[in-house]
């Protein structure tokens, strides 16, 4: 890893694909579960691409913005690649990836946003504010339950996600993770609506019909405002369920490889 690069790993061979993973807590070194989740997120692509999973920065300054995070990614991309690359941003990673395409279009060949849009939905903002408040109060398990309780598309999925949060809150939400709180605050302020028309990179936006952190309406609005975007809404899908859908993997690879 070069001195200016963010923490990352890569696997596979072929044309590079950069993955910006979604929101997670981190206390010290990444947990085994976090590492497993990051590797699982790229597993379906490594047969076709050399996939780089690039993690978020450490030790963020209070008040850091999504634009600040995107600038860190831009420095890493410049250090790793000599030409524009394909970027896949997942959830909060999509927020960063969209800002990156707006601020550093010369670094992005094609853009894929999965379960992400130009801003959080009202429900998404309320949920993340609640999570942040609970974390600041030291209520880690409750924060995890609230977070995962909004990631599914049905009440049954919500129960499963809540149980997962109760079992392993530190692995995903973290404990006393100041960086995570900075990112939650940054996403609360994030809204790139006024710049969407200027983002000309070819883009695929994919999300679940019942995504509660964003919404199908926000996915549609983002795609309509971007001049070269296409939309794929997965019927019945929630926020997390869309990520591992085999149909989505095929859609992404077809989009990236199209002339």
PDB file of C-alpha atoms in Angstrom:
ATOM      1  CA  UNK A   1       0.000   0.000   0.000  1.00  0.00           C
ATOM      2  CA  UNK A   2       1.371   3.402  -0.924  1.00  0.00           C
ATOM      3  CA  UNK A   3       1.796   6.007   1.777  1.00  0.00           C
ATOM      4  CA  UNK A   4      -1.083   8.129   0.471  1.00  0.00           C
ATOM      5  CA  UNK A   5      -3.559   5.265   0.030  1.00  0.00           C
ATOM      6  CA  UNK A   6      -6.494   4.475   2.280  1.00  0.00           C
ATOM      7  CA  UNK A   7      -6.666   0.954   3.810  1.00  0.00           C
ATOM      8  CA  UNK A   8      -7.598  -1.502   1.071  1.00  0.00           C
ATOM      9  CA  UNK A   9      -7.273  -5.028  -0.226  1.00  0.00           C
ATOM     10  CA  UNK A  10      -7.780  -6.517  -3.681  1.00  0.00           C
ATOM     11  CA  UNK A  11      -8.626  -9.854  -5.252  1.00  0.00           C
ATOM     12  CA  UNK A  12      -9.226 -11.256  -8.717  1.00  0.00           C
ATOM     13  CA  UNK A  13      -7.727 -10.242 -12.036  1.00  0.00           C
ATOM     14  CA  UNK A  14      -8.654  -8.167 -15.036  1.00  0.00           C
ATOM     15  CA  UNK A  15      -9.974  -4.631 -15.402  1.00  0.00           C
ATOM     16  CA  UNK A  16     -10.013  -2.817 -12.037  1.00  0.00           C
ATOM     17  CA  UNK A  17     -13.247  -2.260 -10.132  1.00  0.00           C
ATOM     18  CA  UNK A  18     -13.134  -0.129  -6.986  1.00  0.00           C
ATOM     19  CA  UNK A  19     -15.686  -0.889  -4.257  1.00  0.00           C
ATOM     20  CA  UNK A  20     -16.502   1.712  -1.602  1.00  0.00           C
ATOM     21  CA  UNK A  21     -18.182  -0.304   1.193  1.00  0.00           C
ATOM     22  CA  UNK A  22     -21.112   0.788   3.296  1.00  0.00           C
ATOM     23  CA  UNK A  23     -21.369   2.083   6.830  1.00  0.00           C
ATOM     24  CA  UNK A  24     -19.805   0.116   9.677  1.00  0.00           C
ATOM     25  CA  UNK A  25     -18.278   0.654  13.080  1.00  0.00           C
ATOM     26  CA  UNK A  26     -14.642   0.057  13.783  1.00  0.00           C
ATOM     27  CA  UNK A  27     -12.909   0.006  17.125  1.00  0.00           C
ATOM     28  CA  UNK A  28      -9.192  -0.459  16.480  1.00  0.00           C
ATOM     29  CA  UNK A  29      -8.486  -3.121  13.860  1.00  0.00           C
ATOM     30  CA  UNK A  30     -11.452  -4.262  11.740  1.00  0.00           C
ATOM     31  CA  UNK A  31     -13.311  -7.193  13.286  1.00  0.00           C
ATOM     32  CA  UNK A  32     -13.318 -10.614  11.636  1.00  0.00           C
ATOM     33  CA  UNK A  33     -16.975 -10.104  10.783  1.00  0.00           C
ATOM     34  CA  UNK A  34     -16.230  -6.739   9.155  1.00  0.00           C
ATOM     35  CA  UNK A  35     -13.419  -8.278   7.084  1.00  0.00           C
ATOM     36  CA  UNK A  36     -15.684 -11.169   6.111  1.00  0.00           C
ATOM     37  CA  UNK A  37     -18.470  -8.795   5.047  1.00  0.00           C
ATOM     38  CA  UNK A  38     -16.106  -6.660   2.953  1.00  0.00           C
ATOM     39  CA  UNK A  39     -14.737  -9.743   1.205  1.00  0.00           C
ATOM     40  CA  UNK A  40     -18.229 -11.149   0.655  1.00  0.00           C
ATOM     41  CA  UNK A  41     -19.261  -7.881  -0.996  1.00  0.00           C
ATOM     42  CA  UNK A  42     -16.657  -8.331  -3.737  1.00  0.00           C
ATOM     43  CA  UNK A  43     -16.714 -12.146  -4.066  1.00  0.00           C
ATOM     44  CA  UNK A  44     -19.166 -12.243  -6.978  1.00  0.00           C
ATOM     45  CA  UNK A  45     -17.035  -9.872  -9.055  1.00  0.00           C
ATOM     46  CA  UNK A  46     -13.520 -11.287  -8.749  1.00  0.00           C
ATOM     47  CA  UNK A  47     -13.992 -13.854 -11.506  1.00  0.00           C
ATOM     48  CA  UNK A  48     -14.417 -10.978 -13.960  1.00  0.00           C
ATOM     49  CA  UNK A  49     -12.526  -8.062 -12.389  1.00  0.00           C
ATOM     50  CA  UNK A  50      -9.579  -7.147 -10.212  1.00  0.00           C
ATOM     51  CA  UNK A  51     -11.589  -5.730  -7.335  1.00  0.00           C
ATOM     52  CA  UNK A  52     -10.192  -3.187  -4.895  1.00  0.00           C
ATOM     53  CA  UNK A  53     -12.154  -2.726  -1.654  1.00  0.00           C
ATOM     54  CA  UNK A  54     -11.093   0.636  -0.244  1.00  0.00           C
ATOM     55  CA  UNK A  55     -12.030   1.385   3.366  1.00  0.00           C
ATOM     56  CA  UNK A  56     -12.880   4.769   4.826  1.00  0.00           C
ATOM     57  CA  UNK A  57     -10.291   7.021   6.521  1.00  0.00           C
ATOM     58  CA  UNK A  58      -9.321   6.709  10.166  1.00  0.00           C
ATOM     59  CA  UNK A  59      -9.163   9.475  12.778  1.00  0.00           C
ATOM     60  CA  UNK A  60     -11.524  11.906  11.088  1.00  0.00           C
ATOM     61  CA  UNK A  61     -11.705  15.499  12.235  1.00  0.00           C
ATOM     62  CA  UNK A  62     -15.021  16.437  13.871  1.00  0.00           C
ATOM     63  CA  UNK A  63     -17.131  18.185  11.274  1.00  0.00           C
ATOM     64  CA  UNK A  64     -15.580  16.340   8.324  1.00  0.00           C
ATOM     65  CA  UNK A  65     -17.917  16.279   5.315  1.00  0.00           C
ATOM     66  CA  UNK A  66     -18.687  13.751   2.599  1.00  0.00           C
ATOM     67  CA  UNK A  67     -16.650  15.992   0.292  1.00  0.00           C
ATOM     68  CA  UNK A  68     -13.662  15.592   2.627  1.00  0.00           C
ATOM     69  CA  UNK A  69     -14.023  11.798   2.473  1.00  0.00           C
ATOM     70  CA  UNK A  70     -14.331  11.877  -1.317  1.00  0.00           C
ATOM     71  CA  UNK A  71     -11.114  13.890  -1.502  1.00  0.00           C
ATOM     72  CA  UNK A  72      -9.334  11.189   0.498  1.00  0.00           C
ATOM     73  CA  UNK A  73     -10.594   8.576  -1.944  1.00  0.00           C
ATOM     74  CA  UNK A  74      -9.447  10.741  -4.852  1.00  0.00           C
ATOM     75  CA  UNK A  75      -5.915  10.817  -3.454  1.00  0.00           C
ATOM     76  CA  UNK A  76      -5.967   7.035  -3.103  1.00  0.00           C
ATOM     77  CA  UNK A  77      -7.271   6.484  -6.644  1.00  0.00           C
ATOM     78  CA  UNK A  78      -4.571   8.779  -8.002  1.00  0.00           C
ATOM     79  CA  UNK A  79      -1.914   6.807  -6.146  1.00  0.00           C
ATOM     80  CA  UNK A  80      -3.204   3.407  -7.308  1.00  0.00           C
ATOM     81  CA  UNK A  81      -4.295   3.984 -10.906  1.00  0.00           C
ATOM     82  CA  UNK A  82      -3.048   5.823 -13.967  1.00  0.00           C
ATOM     83  CA  UNK A  83      -6.441   6.130 -15.650  1.00  0.00           C
ATOM     84  CA  UNK A  84     -10.138   6.424 -14.731  1.00  0.00           C
ATOM     85  CA  UNK A  85     -11.643   3.340 -13.066  1.00  0.00           C
ATOM     86  CA  UNK A  86     -15.087   1.905 -12.466  1.00  0.00           C
ATOM     87  CA  UNK A  87     -16.480   2.738  -9.009  1.00  0.00           C
ATOM     88  CA  UNK A  88     -19.112   0.745  -7.108  1.00  0.00           C
ATOM     89  CA  UNK A  89     -20.443   2.489  -4.002  1.00  0.00           C
ATOM     90  CA  UNK A  90     -22.687   0.615  -1.572  1.00  0.00           C
ATOM     91  CA  UNK A  91     -25.080   2.507   0.718  1.00  0.00           C
ATOM     92  CA  UNK A  92     -22.972   5.140   2.534  1.00  0.00           C
ATOM     93  CA  UNK A  93     -20.165   4.185   0.178  1.00  0.00           C
ATOM     94  CA  UNK A  94     -22.434   5.281  -2.646  1.00  0.00           C
ATOM     95  CA  UNK A  95     -22.757   8.686  -1.013  1.00  0.00           C
ATOM     96  CA  UNK A  96     -18.983   9.053  -1.117  1.00  0.00           C
ATOM     97  CA  UNK A  97     -18.799   7.658  -4.660  1.00  0.00           C
ATOM     98  CA  UNK A  98     -21.402  10.137  -5.931  1.00  0.00           C
ATOM     99  CA  UNK A  99     -19.510  13.041  -4.346  1.00  0.00           C
ATOM    100  CA  UNK A 100     -16.312  11.691  -5.904  1.00  0.00           C
ATOM    101  CA  UNK A 101     -17.917  11.678  -9.364  1.00  0.00           C
ATOM    102  CA  UNK A 102     -19.082  15.258  -8.832  1.00  0.00           C
ATOM    103  CA  UNK A 103     -15.757  16.607  -7.582  1.00  0.00           C
ATOM    104  CA  UNK A 104     -13.266  14.409  -9.462  1.00  0.00           C
ATOM    105  CA  UNK A 105     -14.979  13.238 -12.695  1.00  0.00           C
ATOM    106  CA  UNK A 106     -11.623  12.606 -14.346  1.00  0.00           C
ATOM    107  CA  UNK A 107     -11.040   9.664 -11.980  1.00  0.00           C
ATOM    108  CA  UNK A 108     -14.294   7.804 -12.696  1.00  0.00           C
ATOM    109  CA  UNK A 109     -14.949   5.754 -15.840  1.00  0.00           C
ATOM    110  CA  UNK A 110     -18.356   4.403 -14.832  1.00  0.00           C
ATOM    111  CA  UNK A 111     -20.277   4.686 -11.588  1.00  0.00           C
ATOM    112  CA  UNK A 112     -22.574   2.203  -9.841  1.00  0.00           C
ATOM    113  CA  UNK A 113     -24.633   3.242  -6.817  1.00  0.00           C
ATOM    114  CA  UNK A 114     -26.238   0.394  -4.872  1.00  0.00           C
ATOM    115  CA  UNK A 115     -28.831   1.288  -2.218  1.00  0.00           C
ATOM    116  CA  UNK A 116     -27.759   4.936  -2.372  1.00  0.00           C
ATOM    117  CA  UNK A 117     -28.998   8.246  -3.743  1.00  0.00           C
ATOM    118  CA  UNK A 118     -28.276  11.977  -3.644  1.00  0.00           C
ATOM    119  CA  UNK A 119     -29.468  12.166  -0.020  1.00  0.00           C
ATOM    120  CA  UNK A 120     -30.999  10.070   2.739  1.00  0.00           C
ATOM    121  CA  UNK A 121     -34.769   9.821   2.973  1.00  0.00           C
ATOM    122  CA  UNK A 122     -36.481  11.596   5.857  1.00  0.00           C
ATOM    123  CA  UNK A 123     -36.828   8.217   7.576  1.00  0.00           C
ATOM    124  CA  UNK A 124     -33.180   7.423   6.879  1.00  0.00           C
ATOM    125  CA  UNK A 125     -32.066  10.687   8.440  1.00  0.00           C
ATOM    126  CA  UNK A 126     -34.281  10.160  11.485  1.00  0.00           C
ATOM    127  CA  UNK A 127     -32.947   6.621  11.916  1.00  0.00           C
ATOM    128  CA  UNK A 128     -29.303   7.623  11.670  1.00  0.00           C
ATOM    129  CA  UNK A 129     -29.800  10.554  14.043  1.00  0.00           C
ATOM    130  CA  UNK A 130     -31.324   8.138  16.540  1.00  0.00           C
ATOM    131  CA  UNK A 131     -28.441   5.704  16.092  1.00  0.00           C
ATOM    132  CA  UNK A 132     -25.913   8.506  16.620  1.00  0.00           C
ATOM    133  CA  UNK A 133     -27.683   9.708  19.766  1.00  0.00           C
ATOM    134  CA  UNK A 134     -27.780   6.173  21.181  1.00  0.00           C
ATOM    135  CA  UNK A 135     -24.093   5.612  20.454  1.00  0.00           C
ATOM    136  CA  UNK A 136     -23.188   8.879  22.159  1.00  0.00           C
ATOM    137  CA  UNK A 137     -25.211   7.705  25.156  1.00  0.00           C
ATOM    138  CA  UNK A 138     -23.315   4.410  25.250  1.00  0.00           C
ATOM    139  CA  UNK A 139     -26.365   2.359  24.257  1.00  0.00           C
ATOM    140  CA  UNK A 140     -24.600   0.229  21.635  1.00  0.00           C
ATOM    141  CA  UNK A 141     -27.046  -2.674  21.546  1.00  0.00           C
ATOM    142  CA  UNK A 142     -30.053  -0.417  21.162  1.00  0.00           C
ATOM    143  CA  UNK A 143     -28.257   1.524  18.404  1.00  0.00           C
ATOM    144  CA  UNK A 144     -27.591  -1.713  16.537  1.00  0.00           C
ATOM    145  CA  UNK A 145     -31.199  -2.825  16.911  1.00  0.00           C
ATOM    146  CA  UNK A 146     -32.521   0.488  15.574  1.00  0.00           C
ATOM    147  CA  UNK A 147     -30.099   0.436  12.646  1.00  0.00           C
ATOM    148  CA  UNK A 148     -30.751  -3.144  11.565  1.00  0.00           C
ATOM    149  CA  UNK A 149     -34.459  -2.831  12.251  1.00  0.00           C
ATOM    150  CA  UNK A 150     -34.661  -0.515   9.236  1.00  0.00           C
ATOM    151  CA  UNK A 151     -32.566  -2.496   6.771  1.00  0.00           C
ATOM    152  CA  UNK A 152     -35.181  -5.070   5.712  1.00  0.00           C
ATOM    153  CA  UNK A 153     -38.272  -4.865   3.541  1.00  0.00           C
ATOM    154  CA  UNK A 154     -40.655  -6.816   5.804  1.00  0.00           C
ATOM    155  CA  UNK A 155     -41.367  -7.064   9.495  1.00  0.00           C
ATOM    156  CA  UNK A 156     -39.818 -10.561   9.545  1.00  0.00           C
ATOM    157  CA  UNK A 157     -36.574  -9.253   8.062  1.00  0.00           C
ATOM    158  CA  UNK A 158     -36.619  -6.450  10.603  1.00  0.00           C
ATOM    159  CA  UNK A 159     -36.758  -8.974  13.418  1.00  0.00           C
ATOM    160  CA  UNK A 160     -33.812 -10.879  11.962  1.00  0.00           C
ATOM    161  CA  UNK A 161     -31.770  -7.713  11.564  1.00  0.00           C
ATOM    162  CA  UNK A 162     -32.571  -6.606  15.091  1.00  0.00           C
ATOM    163  CA  UNK A 163     -31.448  -9.971  16.446  1.00  0.00           C
ATOM    164  CA  UNK A 164     -28.215  -9.685  14.449  1.00  0.00           C
ATOM    165  CA  UNK A 165     -27.632  -6.256  15.936  1.00  0.00           C
ATOM    166  CA  UNK A 166     -28.202  -7.530  19.446  1.00  0.00           C
ATOM    167  CA  UNK A 167     -25.805 -10.435  18.954  1.00  0.00           C
ATOM    168  CA  UNK A 168     -22.856  -8.477  17.591  1.00  0.00           C
ATOM    169  CA  UNK A 169     -23.287  -4.702  17.949  1.00  0.00           C
ATOM    170  CA  UNK A 170     -19.552  -3.976  18.183  1.00  0.00           C
ATOM    171  CA  UNK A 171     -18.788  -5.824  14.958  1.00  0.00           C
ATOM    172  CA  UNK A 172     -20.987  -3.578  12.839  1.00  0.00           C
ATOM    173  CA  UNK A 173     -22.010  -0.484  14.771  1.00  0.00           C
ATOM    174  CA  UNK A 174     -18.903  -0.229  16.907  1.00  0.00           C
ATOM    175  CA  UNK A 175     -18.335   1.142  20.385  1.00  0.00           C
ATOM    176  CA  UNK A 176     -17.125   4.673  21.053  1.00  0.00           C
ATOM    177  CA  UNK A 177     -16.234   4.886  17.364  1.00  0.00           C
ATOM    178  CA  UNK A 178     -15.838   8.637  16.855  1.00  0.00           C
ATOM    179  CA  UNK A 179     -15.199   8.205  13.124  1.00  0.00           C
ATOM    180  CA  UNK A 180     -18.563   6.496  12.706  1.00  0.00           C
ATOM    181  CA  UNK A 181     -20.294   9.377  14.471  1.00  0.00           C
ATOM    182  CA  UNK A 182     -18.552  11.878  12.191  1.00  0.00           C
ATOM    183  CA  UNK A 183     -19.810   9.987   9.129  1.00  0.00           C
ATOM    184  CA  UNK A 184     -23.358   9.760  10.491  1.00  0.00           C
ATOM    185  CA  UNK A 185     -23.324  13.530  11.001  1.00  0.00           C
ATOM    186  CA  UNK A 186     -21.837  14.094   7.525  1.00  0.00           C
ATOM    187  CA  UNK A 187     -24.527  11.989   5.871  1.00  0.00           C
ATOM    188  CA  UNK A 188     -27.197  13.903   7.738  1.00  0.00           C
ATOM    189  CA  UNK A 189     -26.016  17.088   5.976  1.00  0.00           C
ATOM    190  CA  UNK A 190     -25.415  15.473   2.573  1.00  0.00           C
ATOM    191  CA  UNK A 191     -27.632  16.509  -0.358  1.00  0.00           C
ATOM    192  CA  UNK A 192     -26.167  16.653  -3.858  1.00  0.00           C
ATOM    193  CA  UNK A 193     -29.411  17.411  -5.678  1.00  0.00           C
ATOM    194  CA  UNK A 194     -28.252  20.730  -7.129  1.00  0.00           C
ATOM    195  CA  UNK A 195     -25.183  19.127  -8.703  1.00  0.00           C
ATOM    196  CA  UNK A 196     -26.753  16.013 -10.206  1.00  0.00           C
ATOM    197  CA  UNK A 197     -27.228  17.535 -13.659  1.00  0.00           C
ATOM    198  CA  UNK A 198     -23.493  18.229 -13.897  1.00  0.00           C
ATOM    199  CA  UNK A 199     -22.458  14.614 -13.170  1.00  0.00           C
ATOM    200  CA  UNK A 200     -22.050  13.234 -16.680  1.00  0.00           C
ATOM    201  CA  UNK A 201     -20.371   9.891 -15.962  1.00  0.00           C
ATOM    202  CA  UNK A 202     -22.419   6.883 -17.086  1.00  0.00           C
ATOM    203  CA  UNK A 203     -24.162   5.640 -13.946  1.00  0.00           C
ATOM    204  CA  UNK A 204     -26.254   2.690 -12.813  1.00  0.00           C
ATOM    205  CA  UNK A 205     -28.453   3.259  -9.757  1.00  0.00           C
ATOM    206  CA  UNK A 206     -29.854   0.099  -8.170  1.00  0.00           C
ATOM    207  CA  UNK A 207     -31.959  -0.171  -5.038  1.00  0.00           C
ATOM    208  CA  UNK A 208     -34.768  -2.000  -3.320  1.00  0.00           C
ATOM    209  CA  UNK A 209     -38.396  -0.991  -3.741  1.00  0.00           C
ATOM    210  CA  UNK A 210     -38.805  -0.723   0.038  1.00  0.00           C
ATOM    211  CA  UNK A 211     -35.435   0.734   0.999  1.00  0.00           C
ATOM    212  CA  UNK A 212     -36.031   2.694   4.202  1.00  0.00           C
ATOM    213  CA  UNK A 213     -32.767   4.612   4.314  1.00  0.00           C
ATOM    214  CA  UNK A 214     -33.392   6.034   0.857  1.00  0.00           C
ATOM    215  CA  UNK A 215     -36.552   5.148  -1.127  1.00  0.00           C
ATOM    216  CA  UNK A 216     -37.535   4.149  -4.618  1.00  0.00           C
ATOM    217  CA  UNK A 217     -38.672   7.760  -5.157  1.00  0.00           C
ATOM    218  CA  UNK A 218     -35.204   9.076  -4.311  1.00  0.00           C
ATOM    219  CA  UNK A 219     -33.530   6.478  -6.550  1.00  0.00           C
ATOM    220  CA  UNK A 220     -35.812   7.605  -9.366  1.00  0.00           C
ATOM    221  CA  UNK A 221     -35.202  11.305  -8.719  1.00  0.00           C
ATOM    222  CA  UNK A 222     -31.426  10.856  -8.690  1.00  0.00           C
ATOM    223  CA  UNK A 223     -31.429   8.896 -11.947  1.00  0.00           C
ATOM    224  CA  UNK A 224     -33.758  11.370 -13.688  1.00  0.00           C
ATOM    225  CA  UNK A 225     -31.585  14.351 -12.752  1.00  0.00           C
ATOM    226  CA  UNK A 226     -28.324  12.769 -13.887  1.00  0.00           C
ATOM    227  CA  UNK A 227     -27.906  13.027 -17.683  1.00  0.00           C
ATOM    228  CA  UNK A 228     -26.371   9.567 -18.226  1.00  0.00           C
ATOM    229  CA  UNK A 229     -27.936   7.461 -15.474  1.00  0.00           C
ATOM    230  CA  UNK A 230     -30.106   4.378 -15.632  1.00  0.00           C
ATOM    231  CA  UNK A 231     -32.242   2.935 -12.859  1.00  0.00           C
ATOM    232  CA  UNK A 232     -32.906  -0.587 -11.606  1.00  0.00           C
ATOM    233  CA  UNK A 233     -35.444  -0.899  -8.783  1.00  0.00           C
ATOM    234  CA  UNK A 234     -35.667  -4.391  -7.310  1.00  0.00           C
ATOM    235  CA  UNK A 235     -39.251  -5.270  -6.464  1.00  0.00           C
ATOM    236  CA  UNK A 236     -39.799  -6.186  -2.823  1.00  0.00           C
ATOM    237  CA  UNK A 237     -36.216  -5.424  -1.835  1.00  0.00           C
ATOM    238  CA  UNK A 238     -35.064  -3.594   1.269  1.00  0.00           C
ATOM    239  CA  UNK A 239     -31.818  -1.795   2.005  1.00  0.00           C
ATOM    240  CA  UNK A 240     -29.503  -4.756   2.630  1.00  0.00           C
ATOM    241  CA  UNK A 241     -31.265  -7.460   0.666  1.00  0.00           C
ATOM    242  CA  UNK A 242     -30.509  -5.804  -2.667  1.00  0.00           C
ATOM    243  CA  UNK A 243     -26.727  -6.055  -2.239  1.00  0.00           C
ATOM    244  CA  UNK A 244     -26.352  -9.811  -2.510  1.00  0.00           C
ATOM    245  CA  UNK A 245     -28.956 -10.376  -5.221  1.00  0.00           C
ATOM    246  CA  UNK A 246     -27.421 -12.478  -8.064  1.00  0.00           C
ATOM    247  CA  UNK A 247     -29.543 -10.527 -10.532  1.00  0.00           C
ATOM    248  CA  UNK A 248     -27.880  -7.312  -9.382  1.00  0.00           C
ATOM    249  CA  UNK A 249     -24.392  -8.723  -9.908  1.00  0.00           C
ATOM    250  CA  UNK A 250     -25.283  -9.596 -13.499  1.00  0.00           C
ATOM    251  CA  UNK A 251     -26.793  -6.141 -14.037  1.00  0.00           C
ATOM    252  CA  UNK A 252     -23.668  -4.429 -12.755  1.00  0.00           C
ATOM    253  CA  UNK A 253     -21.260  -6.480 -14.869  1.00  0.00           C
ATOM    254  CA  UNK A 254     -23.417  -6.016 -17.977  1.00  0.00           C
ATOM    255  CA  UNK A 255     -23.519  -2.271 -17.371  1.00  0.00           C
ATOM    256  CA  UNK A 256     -19.783  -1.982 -16.817  1.00  0.00           C
ATOM    257  CA  UNK A 257     -18.914  -4.035 -19.898  1.00  0.00           C
ATOM    258  CA  UNK A 258     -21.377  -2.434 -22.319  1.00  0.00           C
ATOM    259  CA  UNK A 259     -19.941  -0.358 -25.156  1.00  0.00           C
TER     260      UNK A 259
END
